PDB file of C-alpha atoms in Angstrom:
ATOM      1  CA  MET A  13     -19.202  67.203 119.932  1.00 81.00           C
ATOM      2  CA  ARG A  14     -16.665  65.572 117.668  1.00 95.00           C
ATOM      3  CA  PRO A  15     -14.801  67.819 115.216  1.00 98.00           C
ATOM      4  CA  ILE A  16     -14.833  67.421 111.439  1.00 98.00           C
ATOM      5  CA  LEU A  17     -11.902  67.761 109.063  1.00 98.00           C
ATOM      6  CA  THR A  18     -12.864  68.995 105.603  1.00 98.00           C
ATOM      7  CA  VAL A  19     -10.538  69.277 102.608  1.00 98.00           C
ATOM      8  CA  GLY A  20     -11.604  71.117  99.473  1.00 98.00           C
ATOM      9  CA  SER A  21     -11.850  74.384  97.607  1.00 98.00           C
ATOM     10  CA  VAL A  22     -11.998  77.920  98.945  1.00 98.00           C
ATOM     11  CA  ALA A  23     -12.856  80.249  96.085  1.00 98.00           C
ATOM     12  CA  PHE A  24     -14.171  83.556  94.833  1.00 98.00           C
ATOM     13  CA  ASP A  25     -17.575  83.129  93.168  1.00 98.00           C
ATOM     14  CA  SER A  26     -19.397  85.450  90.800  1.00 97.00           C
ATOM     15  CA  ILE A  27     -23.060  84.532  90.426  1.00 97.00           C
ATOM     16  CA  LYS A  28     -25.890  85.733  88.223  1.00 96.00           C
ATOM     17  CA  THR A  29     -29.488  84.574  88.458  1.00 95.00           C
ATOM     18  CA  PRO A  30     -32.753  86.055  87.163  1.00 93.00           C
ATOM     19  CA  PHE A  31     -33.129  87.639  90.615  1.00 91.00           C
ATOM     20  CA  GLY A  32     -29.827  89.459  90.878  1.00 93.00           C
ATOM     21  CA  GLU A  33     -26.077  89.308  90.584  1.00 94.00           C
ATOM     22  CA  THR A  34     -23.074  89.287  92.895  1.00 95.00           C
ATOM     23  CA  SER A  35     -19.359  89.363  92.192  1.00 96.00           C
ATOM     24  CA  ARG A  36     -16.241  87.944  93.832  1.00 96.00           C
ATOM     25  CA  VAL A  37     -17.808  86.643  97.018  1.00 97.00           C
ATOM     26  CA  VAL A  38     -16.166  83.955  99.145  1.00 98.00           C
ATOM     27  CA  GLY A  39     -17.328  80.485  98.139  1.00 98.00           C
ATOM     28  CA  GLY A  40     -15.994  77.033  97.347  1.00 97.00           C
ATOM     29  CA  ALA A  41     -17.051  73.563  98.454  1.00 98.00           C
ATOM     30  CA  ALA A  42     -15.028  73.515 101.684  1.00 98.00           C
ATOM     31  CA  THR A  43     -16.294  76.979 102.596  1.00 98.00           C
ATOM     32  CA  TYR A  44     -19.986  76.131 102.260  1.00 98.00           C
ATOM     33  CA  PHE A  45     -19.442  72.837 104.062  1.00 98.00           C
ATOM     34  CA  ALA A  46     -17.556  74.441 106.943  1.00 98.00           C
ATOM     35  CA  ILE A  47     -20.044  77.275 107.479  1.00 98.00           C
ATOM     36  CA  ALA A  48     -22.967  74.831 107.571  1.00 98.00           C
ATOM     37  CA  ALA A  49     -21.271  72.214 109.734  1.00 98.00           C
ATOM     38  CA  SER A  50     -20.088  74.854 112.219  1.00 98.00           C
ATOM     39  CA  SER A  51     -23.711  75.349 113.269  1.00 97.00           C
ATOM     40  CA  PHE A  52     -23.420  71.933 114.944  1.00 97.00           C
ATOM     41  CA  THR A  53     -19.771  71.195 115.742  1.00 98.00           C
ATOM     42  CA  ASN A  54     -16.138  72.299 115.355  1.00 98.00           C
ATOM     43  CA  VAL A  55     -14.619  72.247 111.875  1.00 98.00           C
ATOM     44  CA  ARG A  56     -11.000  72.024 110.732  1.00 98.00           C
ATOM     45  CA  LEU A  57     -10.554  73.302 107.187  1.00 98.00           C
ATOM     46  CA  VAL A  58      -7.721  72.423 104.792  1.00 98.00           C
ATOM     47  CA  GLY A  59      -7.518  74.286 101.495  1.00 98.00           C
ATOM     48  CA  VAL A  60      -5.486  76.856  99.607  1.00 98.00           C
ATOM     49  CA  VAL A  61      -5.927  80.541  98.751  1.00 98.00           C
ATOM     50  CA  GLY A  62      -3.820  83.143  96.990  1.00 98.00           C
ATOM     51  CA  GLU A  63      -2.412  86.492  98.032  1.00 97.00           C
ATOM     52  CA  ASP A  64      -5.671  88.165  97.005  1.00 98.00           C
ATOM     53  CA  PHE A  65      -7.518  86.395  99.839  1.00 98.00           C
ATOM     54  CA  ARG A  66      -7.239  89.183 102.372  1.00 97.00           C
ATOM     55  CA  GLU A  67      -8.216  89.625 105.996  1.00 96.00           C
ATOM     56  CA  GLU A  68     -11.669  90.854 105.005  1.00 97.00           C
ATOM     57  CA  HIS A  69     -12.237  87.492 103.306  1.00 98.00           C
ATOM     58  CA  VAL A  70     -10.883  85.531 106.266  1.00 97.00           C
ATOM     59  CA  ARG A  71     -13.481  87.302 108.421  1.00 97.00           C
ATOM     60  CA  THR A  72     -16.136  85.302 106.577  1.00 97.00           C
ATOM     61  CA  PHE A  73     -15.290  82.477 108.990  1.00 98.00           C
ATOM     62  CA  ALA A  74     -15.016  84.686 112.086  1.00 96.00           C
ATOM     63  CA  GLY A  75     -17.079  83.981 115.168  1.00 96.00           C
ATOM     64  CA  ARG A  76     -17.568  80.328 114.246  1.00 97.00           C
ATOM     65  CA  PRO A  77     -15.819  77.188 115.519  1.00 98.00           C
ATOM     66  CA  ILE A  78     -13.793  76.874 112.298  1.00 98.00           C
ATOM     67  CA  ASP A  79     -10.052  76.297 112.600  1.00 98.00           C
ATOM     68  CA  LEU A  80      -8.147  77.722 109.620  1.00 98.00           C
ATOM     69  CA  ALA A  81      -4.660  76.506 110.591  1.00 97.00           C
ATOM     70  CA  GLY A  82      -4.811  74.185 107.556  1.00 98.00           C
ATOM     71  CA  LEU A  83      -5.688  76.938 105.074  1.00 98.00           C
ATOM     72  CA  GLN A  84      -2.550  77.427 102.970  1.00 97.00           C
ATOM     73  CA  ARG A  85      -1.765  80.874 101.565  1.00 97.00           C
ATOM     74  CA  VAL A  86       0.551  80.787  98.533  1.00 97.00           C
ATOM     75  CA  PRO A  87       1.682  83.258  95.843  1.00 98.00           C
ATOM     76  CA  GLY A  88      -0.874  83.715  93.086  1.00 98.00           C
ATOM     77  CA  GLU A  89      -4.617  84.231  92.775  1.00 98.00           C
ATOM     78  CA  THR A  90      -7.399  82.337  94.512  1.00 98.00           C
ATOM     79  CA  PHE A  91      -9.598  79.872  92.591  1.00 98.00           C
ATOM     80  CA  ARG A  92     -12.334  81.816  90.761  1.00 98.00           C
ATOM     81  CA  TRP A  93     -15.616  80.667  89.282  1.00 97.00           C
ATOM     82  CA  LYS A  94     -18.497  82.446  87.572  1.00 97.00           C
ATOM     83  CA  GLY A  95     -21.864  80.915  86.804  1.00 96.00           C
ATOM     84  CA  GLU A  96     -25.196  82.062  85.406  1.00 96.00           C
ATOM     85  CA  TYR A  97     -28.528  80.395  86.187  1.00 94.00           C
ATOM     86  CA  LYS A  98     -31.660  80.299  84.049  1.00 89.00           C
ATOM     87  CA  PHE A  99     -35.146  81.086  85.335  1.00 86.00           C
ATOM     88  CA  ASP A 100     -35.884  77.656  86.844  1.00 80.00           C
ATOM     89  CA  LEU A 101     -32.475  77.667  88.622  1.00 84.00           C
ATOM     90  CA  ASN A 102     -31.925  74.043  87.598  1.00 78.00           C
ATOM     91  CA  THR A 103     -29.955  75.044  84.510  1.00 82.00           C
ATOM     92  CA  ARG A 104     -26.556  76.630  85.052  1.00 88.00           C
ATOM     93  CA  GLU A 105     -23.942  77.850  82.601  1.00 93.00           C
ATOM     94  CA  THR A 106     -20.353  78.122  83.776  1.00 95.00           C
ATOM     95  CA  ILE A 107     -18.946  81.363  82.352  1.00 97.00           C
ATOM     96  CA  TYR A 108     -15.408  80.693  83.536  1.00 97.00           C
ATOM     97  CA  THR A 109     -13.349  78.572  85.911  1.00 96.00           C
ATOM     98  CA  TYR A 110      -9.872  79.749  86.862  1.00 97.00           C
ATOM     99  CA  LEU A 111      -8.222  77.194  89.125  1.00 97.00           C
ATOM    100  CA  ASN A 112      -5.243  79.471  89.825  1.00 98.00           C
ATOM    101  CA  VAL A 113      -3.462  78.316  93.031  1.00 98.00           C
ATOM    102  CA  PHE A 114      -5.918  75.443  93.410  1.00 97.00           C
ATOM    103  CA  GLN A 115      -4.434  73.793  90.315  1.00 96.00           C
ATOM    104  CA  ASP A 116      -1.260  72.844  92.220  1.00 96.00           C
ATOM    105  CA  PHE A 117      -2.943  72.229  95.576  1.00 97.00           C
ATOM    106  CA  ARG A 118      -1.492  69.380  97.632  1.00 96.00           C
ATOM    107  CA  PRO A 119      -3.401  68.776 100.868  1.00 97.00           C
ATOM    108  CA  ILE A 120      -1.080  68.951 103.869  1.00 96.00           C
ATOM    109  CA  ILE A 121      -2.943  67.858 106.975  1.00 98.00           C
ATOM    110  CA  PRO A 122      -1.531  69.548 110.106  1.00 98.00           C
ATOM    111  CA  GLU A 123      -0.416  67.087 112.768  1.00 97.00           C
ATOM    112  CA  GLY A 124      -3.103  68.341 115.136  1.00 96.00           C
ATOM    113  CA  TYR A 125      -5.790  67.542 112.548  1.00 98.00           C
ATOM    114  CA  ARG A 126      -4.731  63.995 111.718  1.00 98.00           C
ATOM    115  CA  SER A 127      -6.716  62.290 114.488  1.00 98.00           C
ATOM    116  CA  THR A 128      -9.954  64.149 113.702  1.00 98.00           C
ATOM    117  CA  PRO A 129     -12.775  61.589 114.112  1.00 98.00           C
ATOM    118  CA  PHE A 130     -14.948  62.823 111.213  1.00 98.00           C
ATOM    119  CA  VAL A 131     -13.553  63.542 107.742  1.00 98.00           C
ATOM    120  CA  PHE A 132     -15.295  65.042 104.712  1.00 98.00           C
ATOM    121  CA  LEU A 133     -13.532  64.827 101.361  1.00 98.00           C
ATOM    122  CA  ALA A 134     -15.075  67.590  99.284  1.00 97.00           C
ATOM    123  CA  ASN A 135     -15.198  67.473  95.496  1.00 96.00           C
ATOM    124  CA  ILE A 136     -11.514  67.368  94.515  1.00 96.00           C
ATOM    125  CA  HIS A 137      -9.388  65.009  92.403  1.00 97.00           C
ATOM    126  CA  PRO A 138      -9.672  61.458  93.807  1.00 98.00           C
ATOM    127  CA  SER A 139      -5.877  61.230  94.000  1.00 98.00           C
ATOM    128  CA  LEU A 140      -5.928  64.174  96.421  1.00 98.00           C
ATOM    129  CA  GLN A 141      -8.699  62.510  98.416  1.00 98.00           C
ATOM    130  CA  LEU A 142      -6.446  59.465  98.704  1.00 98.00           C
ATOM    131  CA  GLU A 143      -3.580  61.665  99.902  1.00 98.00           C
ATOM    132  CA  VAL A 144      -5.819  62.928 102.686  1.00 98.00           C
ATOM    133  CA  LEU A 145      -6.838  59.393 103.672  1.00 98.00           C
ATOM    134  CA  ASP A 146      -3.177  58.410 103.819  1.00 98.00           C
ATOM    135  CA  GLN A 147      -2.493  61.233 106.303  1.00 98.00           C
ATOM    136  CA  VAL A 148      -5.387  60.851 108.757  1.00 98.00           C
ATOM    137  CA  LYS A 149      -5.308  58.371 111.623  1.00 97.00           C
ATOM    138  CA  ALA A 150      -8.185  55.895 112.009  1.00 96.00           C
ATOM    139  CA  PRO A 151     -11.127  58.289 111.626  1.00 97.00           C
ATOM    140  CA  GLU A 152     -14.463  57.148 112.990  1.00 97.00           C
ATOM    141  CA  PHE A 153     -16.420  58.239 109.910  1.00 98.00           C
ATOM    142  CA  VAL A 154     -15.334  59.337 106.435  1.00 98.00           C
ATOM    143  CA  ALA A 155     -17.658  60.834 103.829  1.00 98.00           C
ATOM    144  CA  ALA A 156     -16.795  61.914 100.295  1.00 98.00           C
ATOM    145  CA  ASP A 157     -18.228  63.875  97.409  1.00 98.00           C
ATOM    146  CA  THR A 158     -17.344  63.537  93.736  1.00 97.00           C
ATOM    147  CA  MET A 159     -18.647  64.636  90.328  1.00 96.00           C
ATOM    148  CA  ASN A 160     -19.209  63.419  86.773  1.00 95.00           C
ATOM    149  CA  TYR A 161     -15.820  64.730  85.656  1.00 95.00           C
ATOM    150  CA  TRP A 162     -13.949  62.398  88.045  1.00 97.00           C
ATOM    151  CA  ILE A 163     -16.340  59.498  87.391  1.00 97.00           C
ATOM    152  CA  GLU A 164     -15.568  59.723  83.679  1.00 96.00           C
ATOM    153  CA  ARG A 165     -11.852  60.570  83.756  1.00 96.00           C
ATOM    154  CA  THR A 166     -10.387  59.013  86.913  1.00 97.00           C
ATOM    155  CA  PRO A 167     -12.388  55.822  87.554  1.00 97.00           C
ATOM    156  CA  ASP A 168      -9.453  53.848  88.973  1.00 98.00           C
ATOM    157  CA  GLU A 169      -8.528  56.473  91.569  1.00 98.00           C
ATOM    158  CA  LEU A 170     -12.187  57.002  92.462  1.00 98.00           C
ATOM    159  CA  ASP A 171     -12.653  53.264  92.934  1.00 98.00           C
ATOM    160  CA  LYS A 172      -9.842  53.295  95.511  1.00 98.00           C
ATOM    161  CA  VAL A 173     -11.493  56.191  97.347  1.00 98.00           C
ATOM    162  CA  LEU A 174     -14.860  54.438  97.481  1.00 98.00           C
ATOM    163  CA  LYS A 175     -13.287  51.392  99.088  1.00 98.00           C
ATOM    164  CA  ARG A 176     -12.057  53.562 101.968  1.00 98.00           C
ATOM    165  CA  VAL A 177     -15.066  55.728 102.822  1.00 98.00           C
ATOM    166  CA  ASP A 178     -18.140  55.109 104.948  1.00 98.00           C
ATOM    167  CA  ALA A 179     -20.469  57.426 103.040  1.00 98.00           C
ATOM    168  CA  LEU A 180     -20.779  58.933  99.576  1.00 98.00           C
ATOM    169  CA  ILE A 181     -22.813  62.111  99.037  1.00 98.00           C
ATOM    170  CA  ILE A 182     -23.624  62.757  95.360  1.00 98.00           C
ATOM    171  CA  ASN A 183     -26.519  63.881  93.176  1.00 96.00           C
ATOM    172  CA  ASP A 184     -28.862  61.643  91.198  1.00 95.00           C
ATOM    173  CA  ALA A 185     -27.129  62.139  87.821  1.00 95.00           C
ATOM    174  CA  GLU A 186     -23.782  61.214  89.385  1.00 97.00           C
ATOM    175  CA  ALA A 187     -25.304  58.141  91.037  1.00 98.00           C
ATOM    176  CA  ARG A 188     -26.658  56.915  87.705  1.00 97.00           C
ATOM    177  CA  GLU A 189     -23.373  57.516  85.903  1.00 97.00           C
ATOM    178  CA  LEU A 190     -21.240  55.922  88.618  1.00 98.00           C
ATOM    179  CA  SER A 191     -23.423  52.810  88.821  1.00 98.00           C
ATOM    180  CA  GLY A 192     -24.458  52.519  85.174  1.00 97.00           C
ATOM    181  CA  GLU A 193     -28.025  52.046  86.422  1.00 97.00           C
ATOM    182  CA  PRO A 194     -30.886  54.391  85.414  1.00 96.00           C
ATOM    183  CA  ASN A 195     -33.001  53.260  88.384  1.00 96.00           C
ATOM    184  CA  LEU A 196     -31.872  54.892  91.634  1.00 95.00           C
ATOM    185  CA  VAL A 197     -32.735  51.874  93.789  1.00 95.00           C
ATOM    186  CA  LYS A 198     -30.538  49.636  91.652  1.00 96.00           C
ATOM    187  CA  ALA A 199     -27.931  52.397  91.505  1.00 97.00           C
ATOM    188  CA  THR A 200     -27.667  52.578  95.292  1.00 96.00           C
ATOM    189  CA  ARG A 201     -27.147  48.837  95.594  1.00 95.00           C
ATOM    190  CA  ALA A 202     -24.431  48.875  92.943  1.00 97.00           C
ATOM    191  CA  ILE A 203     -22.600  51.778  94.604  1.00 98.00           C
ATOM    192  CA  GLN A 204     -22.798  50.219  98.056  1.00 97.00           C
ATOM    193  CA  GLN A 205     -21.008  47.180  96.640  1.00 97.00           C
ATOM    194  CA  MET A 206     -18.170  49.525  95.679  1.00 98.00           C
ATOM    195  CA  GLY A 207     -17.487  50.327  99.335  1.00 97.00           C
ATOM    196  CA  PRO A 208     -19.604  53.017 101.037  1.00 98.00           C
ATOM    197  CA  ARG A 209     -22.256  51.468 103.266  1.00 96.00           C
ATOM    198  CA  LEU A 210     -24.137  54.765 103.373  1.00 97.00           C
ATOM    199  CA  LEU A 211     -25.195  56.557 100.192  1.00 98.00           C
ATOM    200  CA  VAL A 212     -26.881  59.946 100.180  1.00 98.00           C
ATOM    201  CA  ILE A 213     -28.341  61.054  96.847  1.00 98.00           C
ATOM    202  CA  LYS A 214     -29.197  64.746  96.474  1.00 96.00           C
ATOM    203  CA  ARG A 215     -32.149  65.334  94.174  1.00 93.00           C
ATOM    204  CA  GLY A 216     -32.377  69.133  94.177  1.00 87.00           C
ATOM    205  CA  GLU A 217     -35.936  70.435  94.352  1.00 86.00           C
ATOM    206  CA  TYR A 218     -37.163  66.836  94.767  1.00 91.00           C
ATOM    207  CA  GLY A 219     -35.363  66.293  98.071  1.00 94.00           C
ATOM    208  CA  VAL A 220     -32.895  63.609  99.109  1.00 97.00           C
ATOM    209  CA  LEU A 221     -32.703  59.821  99.215  1.00 97.00           C
ATOM    210  CA  MET A 222     -30.543  57.949 101.727  1.00 98.00           C
ATOM    211  CA  ALA A 223     -29.649  54.274 101.328  1.00 97.00           C
ATOM    212  CA  ARG A 224     -28.239  52.500 104.375  1.00 93.00           C
ATOM    213  CA  GLU A 225     -28.056  49.064 105.846  1.00 86.00           C
ATOM    214  CA  GLY A 226     -31.656  48.005 106.318  1.00 80.00           C
ATOM    215  CA  GLY A 227     -33.339  50.186 103.710  1.00 92.00           C
ATOM    216  CA  PHE A 228     -34.041  53.706 102.540  1.00 96.00           C
ATOM    217  CA  PHE A 229     -35.049  57.053 103.974  1.00 96.00           C
ATOM    218  CA  ALA A 230     -36.314  59.927 101.829  1.00 95.00           C
ATOM    219  CA  ALA A 231     -37.068  63.536 102.614  1.00 95.00           C
ATOM    220  CA  PRO A 232     -38.661  66.187 100.385  1.00 94.00           C
ATOM    221  CA  ALA A 233     -37.217  69.604  99.712  1.00 92.00           C
ATOM    222  CA  LEU A 234     -38.957  72.291 101.716  1.00 93.00           C
ATOM    223  CA  PRO A 235     -41.287  74.423  99.553  1.00 92.00           C
ATOM    224  CA  LEU A 236     -39.872  77.949  99.607  1.00 91.00           C
ATOM    225  CA  GLU A 237     -41.352  81.220  98.395  1.00 87.00           C
ATOM    226  CA  ALA A 238     -37.973  82.905  97.904  1.00 85.00           C
ATOM    227  CA  VAL A 239     -35.189  81.041  96.110  1.00 90.00           C
ATOM    228  CA  PHE A 240     -32.419  83.306  94.865  1.00 93.00           C
ATOM    229  CA  ASP A 241     -29.245  81.279  94.400  1.00 95.00           C
ATOM    230  CA  PRO A 242     -28.637  77.499  94.520  1.00 94.00           C
ATOM    231  CA  THR A 243     -24.830  77.844  94.501  1.00 95.00           C
ATOM    232  CA  GLY A 244     -23.291  75.733  97.250  1.00 95.00           C
ATOM    233  CA  ALA A 245     -26.565  74.118  98.303  1.00 95.00           C
ATOM    234  CA  GLY A 246     -25.159  70.602  97.907  1.00 95.00           C
ATOM    235  CA  ASP A 247     -22.064  71.366  99.982  1.00 97.00           C
ATOM    236  CA  THR A 248     -24.253  73.114 102.542  1.00 98.00           C
ATOM    237  CA  PHE A 249     -26.401  69.985 102.746  1.00 97.00           C
ATOM    238  CA  ALA A 250     -23.280  67.875 103.331  1.00 98.00           C
ATOM    239  CA  GLY A 251     -22.157  70.258 106.065  1.00 98.00           C
ATOM    240  CA  GLY A 252     -25.468  70.098 107.874  1.00 98.00           C
ATOM    241  CA  PHE A 253     -25.636  66.329 107.511  1.00 98.00           C
ATOM    242  CA  LEU A 254     -22.087  65.587 108.739  1.00 98.00           C
ATOM    243  CA  GLY A 255     -22.204  68.353 111.330  1.00 98.00           C
ATOM    244  CA  TYR A 256     -25.309  66.894 112.909  1.00 98.00           C
ATOM    245  CA  LEU A 257     -23.887  63.366 112.881  1.00 98.00           C
ATOM    246  CA  ALA A 258     -20.662  64.559 114.500  1.00 98.00           C
ATOM    247  CA  ALA A 259     -22.631  66.326 117.219  1.00 97.00           C
ATOM    248  CA  ALA A 260     -24.785  63.265 117.944  1.00 97.00           C
ATOM    249  CA  PRO A 261     -23.705  61.057 120.873  1.00 95.00           C
ATOM    250  CA  LYS A 262     -23.679  58.030 118.585  1.00 95.00           C
ATOM    251  CA  ILE A 263     -24.268  57.251 114.915  1.00 95.00           C
ATOM    252  CA  THR A 264     -27.607  55.466 115.031  1.00 95.00           C
ATOM    253  CA  SER A 265     -30.358  54.944 112.488  1.00 94.00           C
ATOM    254  CA  GLU A 266     -32.361  57.733 114.133  1.00 95.00           C
ATOM    255  CA  ALA A 267     -29.368  60.085 114.119  1.00 96.00           C
ATOM    256  CA  MET A 268     -28.862  59.485 110.396  1.00 97.00           C
ATOM    257  CA  THR A 269     -32.471  60.347 109.560  1.00 96.00           C
ATOM    258  CA  GLN A 270     -32.276  63.486 111.703  1.00 97.00           C
ATOM    259  CA  ALA A 271     -28.997  64.370 109.991  1.00 98.00           C
ATOM    260  CA  ILE A 272     -30.740  64.189 106.599  1.00 97.00           C
ATOM    261  CA  ILE A 273     -33.242  66.775 107.845  1.00 97.00           C
ATOM    262  CA  ALA A 274     -30.419  68.884 109.277  1.00 97.00           C
ATOM    263  CA  GLY A 275     -28.689  68.900 105.899  1.00 97.00           C
ATOM    264  CA  SER A 276     -31.934  69.650 104.092  1.00 97.00           C
ATOM    265  CA  ALA A 277     -32.715  72.491 106.496  1.00 97.00           C
ATOM    266  CA  MET A 278     -29.306  74.093 106.039  1.00 97.00           C
ATOM    267  CA  ALA A 279     -29.554  73.808 102.250  1.00 97.00           C
ATOM    268  CA  SER A 280     -33.004  75.398 102.332  1.00 96.00           C
ATOM    269  CA  PHE A 281     -31.521  78.425 104.081  1.00 97.00           C
ATOM    270  CA  ALA A 282     -28.568  78.656 101.683  1.00 97.00           C
ATOM    271  CA  VAL A 283     -30.745  79.203  98.594  1.00 96.00           C
ATOM    272  CA  GLU A 284     -32.661  82.091 100.174  1.00 96.00           C
ATOM    273  CA  ASP A 285     -29.937  84.621  99.412  1.00 96.00           C
ATOM    274  CA  PHE A 286     -26.807  84.999  97.303  1.00 95.00           C
ATOM    275  CA  GLY A 287     -23.666  83.131  98.240  1.00 96.00           C
ATOM    276  CA  LEU A 288     -23.179  82.624 101.968  1.00 97.00           C
ATOM    277  CA  GLU A 289     -25.286  85.600 103.035  1.00 97.00           C
ATOM    278  CA  ARG A 290     -28.238  83.674 104.490  1.00 97.00           C
ATOM    279  CA  LEU A 291     -26.051  81.133 106.256  1.00 98.00           C
ATOM    280  CA  LEU A 292     -24.001  83.885 107.877  1.00 97.00           C
ATOM    281  CA  ARG A 293     -27.173  85.438 109.342  1.00 97.00           C
ATOM    282  CA  LEU A 294     -28.541  82.138 110.576  1.00 96.00           C
ATOM    283  CA  THR A 295     -29.466  81.648 114.239  1.00 95.00           C
ATOM    284  CA  LYS A 296     -29.952  78.474 116.266  1.00 93.00           C
ATOM    285  CA  ASP A 297     -33.625  79.292 116.814  1.00 96.00           C
ATOM    286  CA  GLN A 298     -34.165  79.551 113.064  1.00 97.00           C
ATOM    287  CA  VAL A 299     -32.590  76.126 112.535  1.00 96.00           C
ATOM    288  CA  VAL A 300     -34.838  74.601 115.218  1.00 95.00           C
ATOM    289  CA  ALA A 301     -37.902  76.245 113.662  1.00 96.00           C
ATOM    290  CA  ARG A 302     -37.048  74.878 110.228  1.00 96.00           C
ATOM    291  CA  PHE A 303     -36.668  71.375 111.680  1.00 94.00           C
ATOM    292  CA  ALA A 304     -40.242  71.778 112.904  1.00 95.00           C
ATOM    293  CA  GLU A 305     -41.351  72.885 109.421  1.00 95.00           C
ATOM    294  CA  PHE A 306     -39.915  69.693 107.944  1.00 94.00           C
ATOM    295  CA  LYS A 307     -41.714  67.617 110.554  1.00 93.00           C
ATOM    296  CA  ARG A 308     -45.059  69.292 109.784  1.00 94.00           C
ATOM    297  CA  LEU A 309     -44.457  68.815 106.057  1.00 93.00           C
ATOM    298  CA  THR A 310     -43.828  65.073 106.313  1.00 89.00           C
ATOM    299  CA  HIS A 311     -45.811  63.934 109.361  1.00 88.00           C
ATOM    300  CA  PHE A 312     -48.913  61.785 108.997  1.00 89.00           C
ATOM    301  CA  GLU A 313     -50.725  59.183 111.083  1.00 92.00           C
ATOM    302  CA  ALA A 314     -50.543  55.525 110.087  1.00 89.00           C
ATOM    303  CA  LEU A 315     -53.679  53.732 108.914  1.00 88.00           C
TER     304      LEU A 315
END
C-alpha cells in the first residue's frame, strides 16, 4: 500500500436535517477524506486546529492508519461551520462559517511527508494548493478538489493548479462553471485540456461520471432507505477513490473503475448517519458487501 498525503480543513460542524440535529462534531474536508481513505491505506494529514481541539477530538482518528504529525495546533478557535438541509437533502443553507485559525493557515509539509507518492489537495485556496505542490517531491499521483468560489474568484491560481495535477474531483455544477459548457461530455473535454487527464464528476443522488483517456465510466448512486446527512459525502467519496487507487498494485483502467465504486460505497455509508458516525463504525466486511451490492445493481448480460 502506498500512503496518501492530504491537505485541507479540520473543523467543528453543526448539522441540522429534517431527521435530526447534531452540534460541534469533528468534520472538515481533510477529516472526511482521511477517515475514508484509511479503510484502504495509510494517510498523512496536514491541517490546522485551535486550542479548543482537545484530546477527545483527536481520538476521532484513533485506531486508524492516520498520521497526524502534520496537524498544526495554534492559539485560537478551530474552523466552525453550521448548515441546515431541507427535506430532499439537496438544498443546504449555510447558517455560519467561522474560519478562525484556518483563515491564516499555511500548509507546512513535514520532511517525512514530502515524498508521499499520492497527494490529495482538498478544497482550499488554490494558492495554498500550489504551496503544497512546491513542497512535495515527485509524487506518483496528485488529485485536487475545488469549488465555485475559487473558480469565480481565483481563476489564474486555479489554472496553475490544474496544470500540475493528474486528477480533478468536482461536482457537476463546478464542472459546468469551470468549463463554460452546459453539456458534461463537452465540459470534461474542455477541463482535460486544462491539465488533468482524469476527471471525476460527482453527481449526488445521480451517481458519478469519470472521464479518462479512452472514454467514460459511470456509476449510479446506491438506492438507500435511510439517508440522514449528506455532509462530507463528496470528501468521503474522494477518500475512498484515492485510497483504493493507492492500495492497488498499479493504476490501471480496471483499478480506476473499481476505485469509483470504492468511493461511491464509502459515500453511501457516510450519509447513513450524522457526521462521521457511520464511517467510524464501518467494518471491512461491510465494505466488501456494499461492493457486491453495487455489482448486483449495475450488472447485466450483453445482447
